[in-house]
PDB file of C-alpha atoms in Angstrom:
ATOM      1  CA  ARG A 197     131.424   2.013 218.644  1.00 49.00           C
ATOM      2  CA  HIS A 198     134.764   3.645 219.463  1.00 53.00           C
ATOM      3  CA  PHE A 199     133.447   7.028 218.283  1.00 49.00           C
ATOM      4  CA  LEU A 200     130.392   6.788 220.512  1.00 48.00           C
ATOM      5  CA  GLU A 201     132.430   5.684 223.540  1.00 55.00           C
ATOM      6  CA  GLU A 202     134.897   8.506 222.930  1.00 52.00           C
ATOM      7  CA  HIS A 203     132.116  11.089 222.866  1.00 47.00           C
ATOM      8  CA  GLY A 204     130.196   9.637 225.782  1.00 50.00           C
ATOM      9  CA  ALA A 205     127.111   9.037 223.691  1.00 50.00           C
ATOM     10  CA  CYS A 206     124.262   7.202 225.234  1.00 50.00           C
ATOM     11  CA  ILE A 207     120.570   7.486 224.628  1.00 43.00           C
ATOM     12  CA  SER A 208     117.708   7.023 226.976  1.00 44.00           C
ATOM     13  CA  GLN A 209     114.622   5.100 225.973  1.00 45.00           C
ATOM     14  CA  ASP A 210     112.588   8.105 227.162  1.00 46.00           C
ATOM     15  CA  HIS A 211     114.283  10.474 224.725  1.00 55.00           C
ATOM     16  CA  THR A 212     114.416   8.337 221.584  1.00 68.00           C
ATOM     17  CA  THR A 213     112.828  10.117 218.633  1.00 86.00           C
ATOM     18  CA  ILE A 214     110.939   7.951 216.171  1.00 93.00           C
ATOM     19  CA  TYR A 215     112.397   8.627 212.721  1.00 96.00           C
ATOM     20  CA  CYS A 216     111.008   5.528 211.011  1.00 95.00           C
ATOM     21  CA  ARG A 217     109.477   2.123 211.740  1.00 95.00           C
ATOM     22  CA  ASN A 218     112.769   0.226 211.413  1.00 96.00           C
ATOM     23  CA  THR A 219     114.171  -0.164 214.930  1.00 95.00           C
ATOM     24  CA  VAL A 220     117.806  -0.565 213.860  1.00 96.00           C
ATOM     25  CA  VAL A 221     117.764   2.533 211.671  1.00 97.00           C
ATOM     26  CA  ASN A 222     115.871   4.419 214.352  1.00 95.00           C
ATOM     27  CA  SER A 223     118.470   3.490 216.993  1.00 95.00           C
ATOM     28  CA  VAL A 224     121.386   4.597 214.822  1.00 97.00           C
ATOM     29  CA  PHE A 225     119.712   7.909 213.983  1.00 97.00           C
ATOM     30  CA  SER A 226     118.702   8.543 217.597  1.00 96.00           C
ATOM     31  CA  THR A 227     122.236   7.917 218.808  1.00 96.00           C
ATOM     32  CA  TYR A 228     123.960  10.144 216.264  1.00 97.00           C
ATOM     33  CA  ALA A 229     121.284  12.854 216.449  1.00 97.00           C
ATOM     34  CA  SER A 230     121.964  12.987 220.183  1.00 96.00           C
ATOM     35  CA  VAL A 231     125.701  13.397 219.581  1.00 97.00           C
ATOM     36  CA  ALA A 232     125.118  16.120 216.961  1.00 97.00           C
ATOM     37  CA  SER A 233     122.610  17.967 219.150  1.00 96.00           C
ATOM     38  CA  ASP A 234     124.926  17.819 222.162  1.00 96.00           C
ATOM     39  CA  LYS A 235     127.544  19.544 219.999  1.00 97.00           C
ATOM     40  CA  GLY A 236     125.036  22.177 218.882  1.00 97.00           C
ATOM     41  CA  TYR A 237     124.816  20.987 215.282  1.00 98.00           C
ATOM     42  CA  PRO A 238     121.407  21.315 213.650  1.00 98.00           C
ATOM     43  CA  ILE A 239     120.408  17.939 212.265  1.00 98.00           C
ATOM     44  CA  GLN A 240     117.498  17.024 210.042  1.00 98.00           C
ATOM     45  CA  ILE A 241     116.577  13.388 209.539  1.00 98.00           C
ATOM     46  CA  ILE A 242     113.829  12.266 207.194  1.00 98.00           C
ATOM     47  CA  ALA A 243     113.505   8.509 207.000  1.00 97.00           C
ATOM     48  CA  ASN A 244     110.877   6.476 205.214  1.00 97.00           C
ATOM     49  CA  ILE A 245     112.032   2.954 206.028  1.00 97.00           C
ATOM     50  CA  PRO A 246     109.620   0.153 206.906  1.00 96.00           C
ATOM     51  CA  GLU A 247     109.963  -2.101 209.913  1.00 95.00           C
ATOM     52  CA  THR A 248     111.234  -5.031 207.853  1.00 94.00           C
ATOM     53  CA  ILE A 249     113.607  -4.874 204.899  1.00 94.00           C
ATOM     54  CA  GLN A 250     115.823  -7.425 203.158  1.00 94.00           C
ATOM     55  CA  ILE A 251     119.032  -5.752 204.308  1.00 95.00           C
ATOM     56  CA  GLN A 252     120.762  -7.255 207.311  1.00 95.00           C
ATOM     57  CA  SER A 253     120.643  -5.185 210.482  1.00 95.00           C
ATOM     58  CA  VAL A 254     124.412  -5.304 210.935  1.00 96.00           C
ATOM     59  CA  ASP A 255     124.919  -3.948 207.410  1.00 96.00           C
ATOM     60  CA  ILE A 256     122.461  -1.065 207.645  1.00 96.00           C
ATOM     61  CA  ALA A 257     123.743  -0.160 211.107  1.00 96.00           C
ATOM     62  CA  SER A 258     127.360  -0.189 209.911  1.00 96.00           C
ATOM     63  CA  LEU A 259     126.610   1.876 206.825  1.00 97.00           C
ATOM     64  CA  LEU A 260     124.538   4.539 208.597  1.00 97.00           C
ATOM     65  CA  SER A 261     126.883   4.706 211.592  1.00 96.00           C
ATOM     66  CA  ASN A 262     129.897   5.260 209.376  1.00 95.00           C
ATOM     67  CA  ILE A 263     128.377   8.037 207.289  1.00 96.00           C
ATOM     68  CA  MET A 264     126.870   9.756 210.335  1.00 97.00           C
ATOM     69  CA  GLU A 265     130.169   9.540 212.228  1.00 95.00           C
ATOM     70  CA  ASN A 266     132.030  11.004 209.241  1.00 93.00           C
ATOM     71  CA  ALA A 267     129.475  13.828 209.005  1.00 96.00           C
ATOM     72  CA  ILE A 268     129.839  14.700 212.699  1.00 97.00           C
ATOM     73  CA  GLU A 269     133.633  14.609 212.470  1.00 94.00           C
ATOM     74  CA  ALA A 270     133.502  16.960 209.465  1.00 95.00           C
ATOM     75  CA  CYS A 271     131.213  19.306 211.400  1.00 97.00           C
ATOM     76  CA  ASP A 272     133.713  19.291 214.287  1.00 96.00           C
ATOM     77  CA  LYS A 273     136.208  21.015 211.971  1.00 94.00           C
ATOM     78  CA  VAL A 274     133.864  23.713 210.625  1.00 96.00           C
ATOM     79  CA  LYS A 275     134.861  27.275 211.420  1.00 93.00           C
ATOM     80  CA  ASN A 276     133.063  30.587 210.805  1.00 88.00           C
ATOM     81  CA  SER A 277     129.601  29.049 210.370  1.00 93.00           C
ATOM     82  CA  VAL A 278     127.135  26.768 212.128  1.00 95.00           C
ATOM     83  CA  PRO A 279     127.692  23.215 210.875  1.00 97.00           C
ATOM     84  CA  TYR A 280     124.693  21.081 209.946  1.00 98.00           C
ATOM     85  CA  ILE A 281     123.713  17.561 208.956  1.00 98.00           C
ATOM     86  CA  ASP A 282     120.792  16.706 206.673  1.00 98.00           C
ATOM     87  CA  ILE A 283     120.012  13.073 205.868  1.00 98.00           C
ATOM     88  CA  GLN A 284     117.138  11.668 203.861  1.00 98.00           C
ATOM     89  CA  CYS A 285     116.398   7.970 203.455  1.00 98.00           C
ATOM     90  CA  ASP A 286     113.692   6.459 201.336  1.00 97.00           C
ATOM     91  CA  TYR A 287     112.819   2.836 200.813  1.00 96.00           C
ATOM     92  CA  SER A 288     110.779   1.901 197.761  1.00 95.00           C
ATOM     93  CA  ASN A 289     110.777  -0.663 194.973  1.00 93.00           C
ATOM     94  CA  GLU A 290     113.031  -2.969 197.023  1.00 93.00           C
ATOM     95  CA  SER A 291     115.746  -0.304 197.147  1.00 96.00           C
ATOM     96  CA  LEU A 292     117.070   1.934 199.890  1.00 97.00           C
ATOM     97  CA  ARG A 293     118.210   5.410 198.857  1.00 98.00           C
ATOM     98  CA  ILE A 294     120.215   7.605 201.225  1.00 98.00           C
ATOM     99  CA  THR A 295     121.331  11.191 200.676  1.00 98.00           C
ATOM    100  CA  LEU A 296     123.444  12.892 203.311  1.00 98.00           C
ATOM    101  CA  HIS A 297     124.588  16.527 203.168  1.00 98.00           C
ATOM    102  CA  ASN A 298     126.860  17.931 205.851  1.00 98.00           C
ATOM    103  CA  SER A 299     129.035  20.948 206.435  1.00 97.00           C
ATOM    104  CA  SER A 300     132.694  20.403 205.621  1.00 95.00           C
ATOM    105  CA  ASN A 301     135.269  23.183 205.434  1.00 92.00           C
ATOM    106  CA  GLU A 302     138.055  20.805 204.452  1.00 86.00           C
ATOM    107  CA  VAL A 303     138.454  20.246 200.736  1.00 85.00           C
ATOM    108  CA  ALA A 304     138.044  16.501 200.268  1.00 81.00           C
ATOM    109  CA  HIS A 305     140.721  14.624 198.358  1.00 85.00           C
ATOM    110  CA  PHE A 306     139.431  11.778 196.225  1.00 81.00           C
ATOM    111  CA  ILE A 307     141.081   8.776 194.608  1.00 84.00           C
ATOM    112  CA  ASP A 308     138.855   6.941 192.137  1.00 86.00           C
ATOM    113  CA  GLY A 309     135.824   8.798 193.534  1.00 86.00           C
ATOM    114  CA  ILE A 310     136.504   7.744 197.137  1.00 86.00           C
ATOM    115  CA  PRO A 311     137.359  10.399 199.749  1.00 84.00           C
ATOM    116  CA  GLN A 312     140.681   9.785 201.425  1.00 80.00           C
ATOM    117  CA  THR A 313     140.973   9.879 205.180  1.00 74.00           C
ATOM    118  CA  THR A 314     142.754  12.706 206.941  1.00 71.00           C
ATOM    119  CA  LYS A 315     143.040  10.717 210.173  1.00 68.00           C
ATOM    120  CA  THR A 316     146.565  10.128 211.423  1.00 63.00           C
ATOM    121  CA  ASN A 317     146.134   6.376 211.820  1.00 65.00           C
ATOM    122  CA  GLY A 318     143.844   6.059 208.830  1.00 57.00           C
ATOM    123  CA  GLY A 319     140.146   5.391 208.803  1.00 64.00           C
ATOM    124  CA  ILE A 320     137.957   2.522 207.711  1.00 70.00           C
ATOM    125  CA  GLY A 321     134.605   4.298 207.433  1.00 74.00           C
ATOM    126  CA  CYS A 322     134.477   4.631 203.655  1.00 85.00           C
ATOM    127  CA  GLN A 323     135.823   1.107 203.172  1.00 87.00           C
ATOM    128  CA  SER A 324     133.044  -0.221 205.409  1.00 91.00           C
ATOM    129  CA  VAL A 325     130.471   1.743 203.408  1.00 95.00           C
ATOM    130  CA  LEU A 326     131.868   0.395 200.130  1.00 95.00           C
ATOM    131  CA  SER A 327     131.776  -3.148 201.476  1.00 95.00           C
ATOM    132  CA  VAL A 328     128.062  -2.896 202.316  1.00 96.00           C
ATOM    133  CA  VAL A 329     127.272  -1.159 199.022  1.00 96.00           C
ATOM    134  CA  ASN A 330     129.036  -3.912 197.071  1.00 95.00           C
ATOM    135  CA  LYS A 331     127.293  -6.659 199.049  1.00 96.00           C
ATOM    136  CA  TYR A 332     123.899  -5.299 197.974  1.00 96.00           C
ATOM    137  CA  ASP A 333     124.853  -4.563 194.372  1.00 95.00           C
ATOM    138  CA  GLY A 334     124.418  -0.890 195.155  1.00 97.00           C
ATOM    139  CA  LEU A 335     125.814   2.444 194.136  1.00 97.00           C
ATOM    140  CA  VAL A 336     127.607   5.149 196.087  1.00 96.00           C
ATOM    141  CA  SER A 337     128.880   8.604 195.248  1.00 96.00           C
ATOM    142  CA  PHE A 338     130.759  11.158 197.300  1.00 95.00           C
ATOM    143  CA  HIS A 339     131.004  14.825 196.386  1.00 95.00           C
ATOM    144  CA  TRP A 340     132.433  17.961 197.989  1.00 94.00           C
ATOM    145  CA  GLU A 341     131.596  21.465 196.802  1.00 94.00           C
ATOM    146  CA  ALA A 342     131.310  24.869 198.473  1.00 93.00           C
ATOM    147  CA  ASP A 343     131.788  23.593 202.054  1.00 95.00           C
ATOM    148  CA  VAL A 344     129.175  20.848 201.654  1.00 96.00           C
ATOM    149  CA  PHE A 345     129.997  17.147 201.536  1.00 96.00           C
ATOM    150  CA  THR A 346     127.371  14.929 199.928  1.00 97.00           C
ATOM    151  CA  THR A 347     127.077  11.163 200.177  1.00 97.00           C
ATOM    152  CA  LYS A 348     124.541   9.314 198.038  1.00 98.00           C
ATOM    153  CA  ILE A 349     123.924   5.605 198.454  1.00 98.00           C
ATOM    154  CA  MET A 350     121.519   3.157 196.865  1.00 98.00           C
ATOM    155  CA  LEU A 351     121.195  -0.446 198.073  1.00 97.00           C
ATOM    156  CA  ARG A 352     119.109  -3.150 196.450  1.00 94.00           C
ATOM    157  CA  GLU A 353     117.447  -5.885 198.449  1.00 87.00           C
ATOM    158  CA  ILE A 354     118.875  -9.299 197.795  1.00 74.00           C
ATOM    159  CA  VAL A 355     116.137 -11.875 197.431  1.00 62.00           C
ATOM    160  CA  LYS A 356     116.288 -15.590 196.820  1.00 51.00           C
ATOM    161  CA  ASP A 357     115.952 -16.761 193.241  1.00 55.00           C
ATOM    162  CA  PRO A 358     114.567 -20.316 193.537  1.00 52.00           C
ATOM    163  CA  SER A 359     115.607 -21.158 189.966  1.00 55.00           C
ATOM    164  CA  LYS A 360     119.270 -20.579 190.878  1.00 54.00           C
ATOM    165  CA  ASN A 361     119.205 -22.225 194.321  1.00 48.00           C
ATOM    166  CA  GLU A 362     120.751 -19.082 195.844  1.00 49.00           C
ATOM    167  CA  GLU A 363     120.956 -18.173 199.497  1.00 45.00           C
ATOM    168  CA  SER A 364     118.959 -15.153 200.546  1.00 44.00           C
ATOM    169  CA  ILE A 365     119.986 -12.553 203.024  1.00 45.00           C
ATOM    170  CA  PRO A 366     117.645 -13.078 205.959  1.00 43.00           C
ATOM    171  CA  ILE A 367     115.258 -10.468 207.239  1.00 42.00           C
ATOM    172  CA  ASP A 368     116.338  -9.375 210.708  1.00 41.00           C
TER     173      ASP A 368
END
């Protein structure tokens, strides 16, 4: 939220692009696509996500917002080329798969496969992403090569197993 307030991002209902049937995902993508476009960054979003999934709205919004914010911040630092963002999301077999590629001139420094923040006061974006990934028994990988940063995420739906009397994560 701080990032969006800082950059004066707001979207109008009249200008919201439909990326997928899931309203939460669509809102996040519309907001960040607006920020990227206002900065002149080409952005491609392909999302195949149904209206209802077994991943809480707050979790999917947090995850997508954090990776999109990180991508835009990386693009802000690109010199000598036009920065870009390319994100693809696909939902099938009760799993959500996300692949994000973005321009990044800064060589990323990793500890245990996790990119380390370069922000003066630290950042919590990757920790938030890891928290959501762990909650859904998912996988995440980060990679930097040749001025391109890649984030890959896979989340599994959590469903109730009646034989174990487990709590399910409600559909939003």
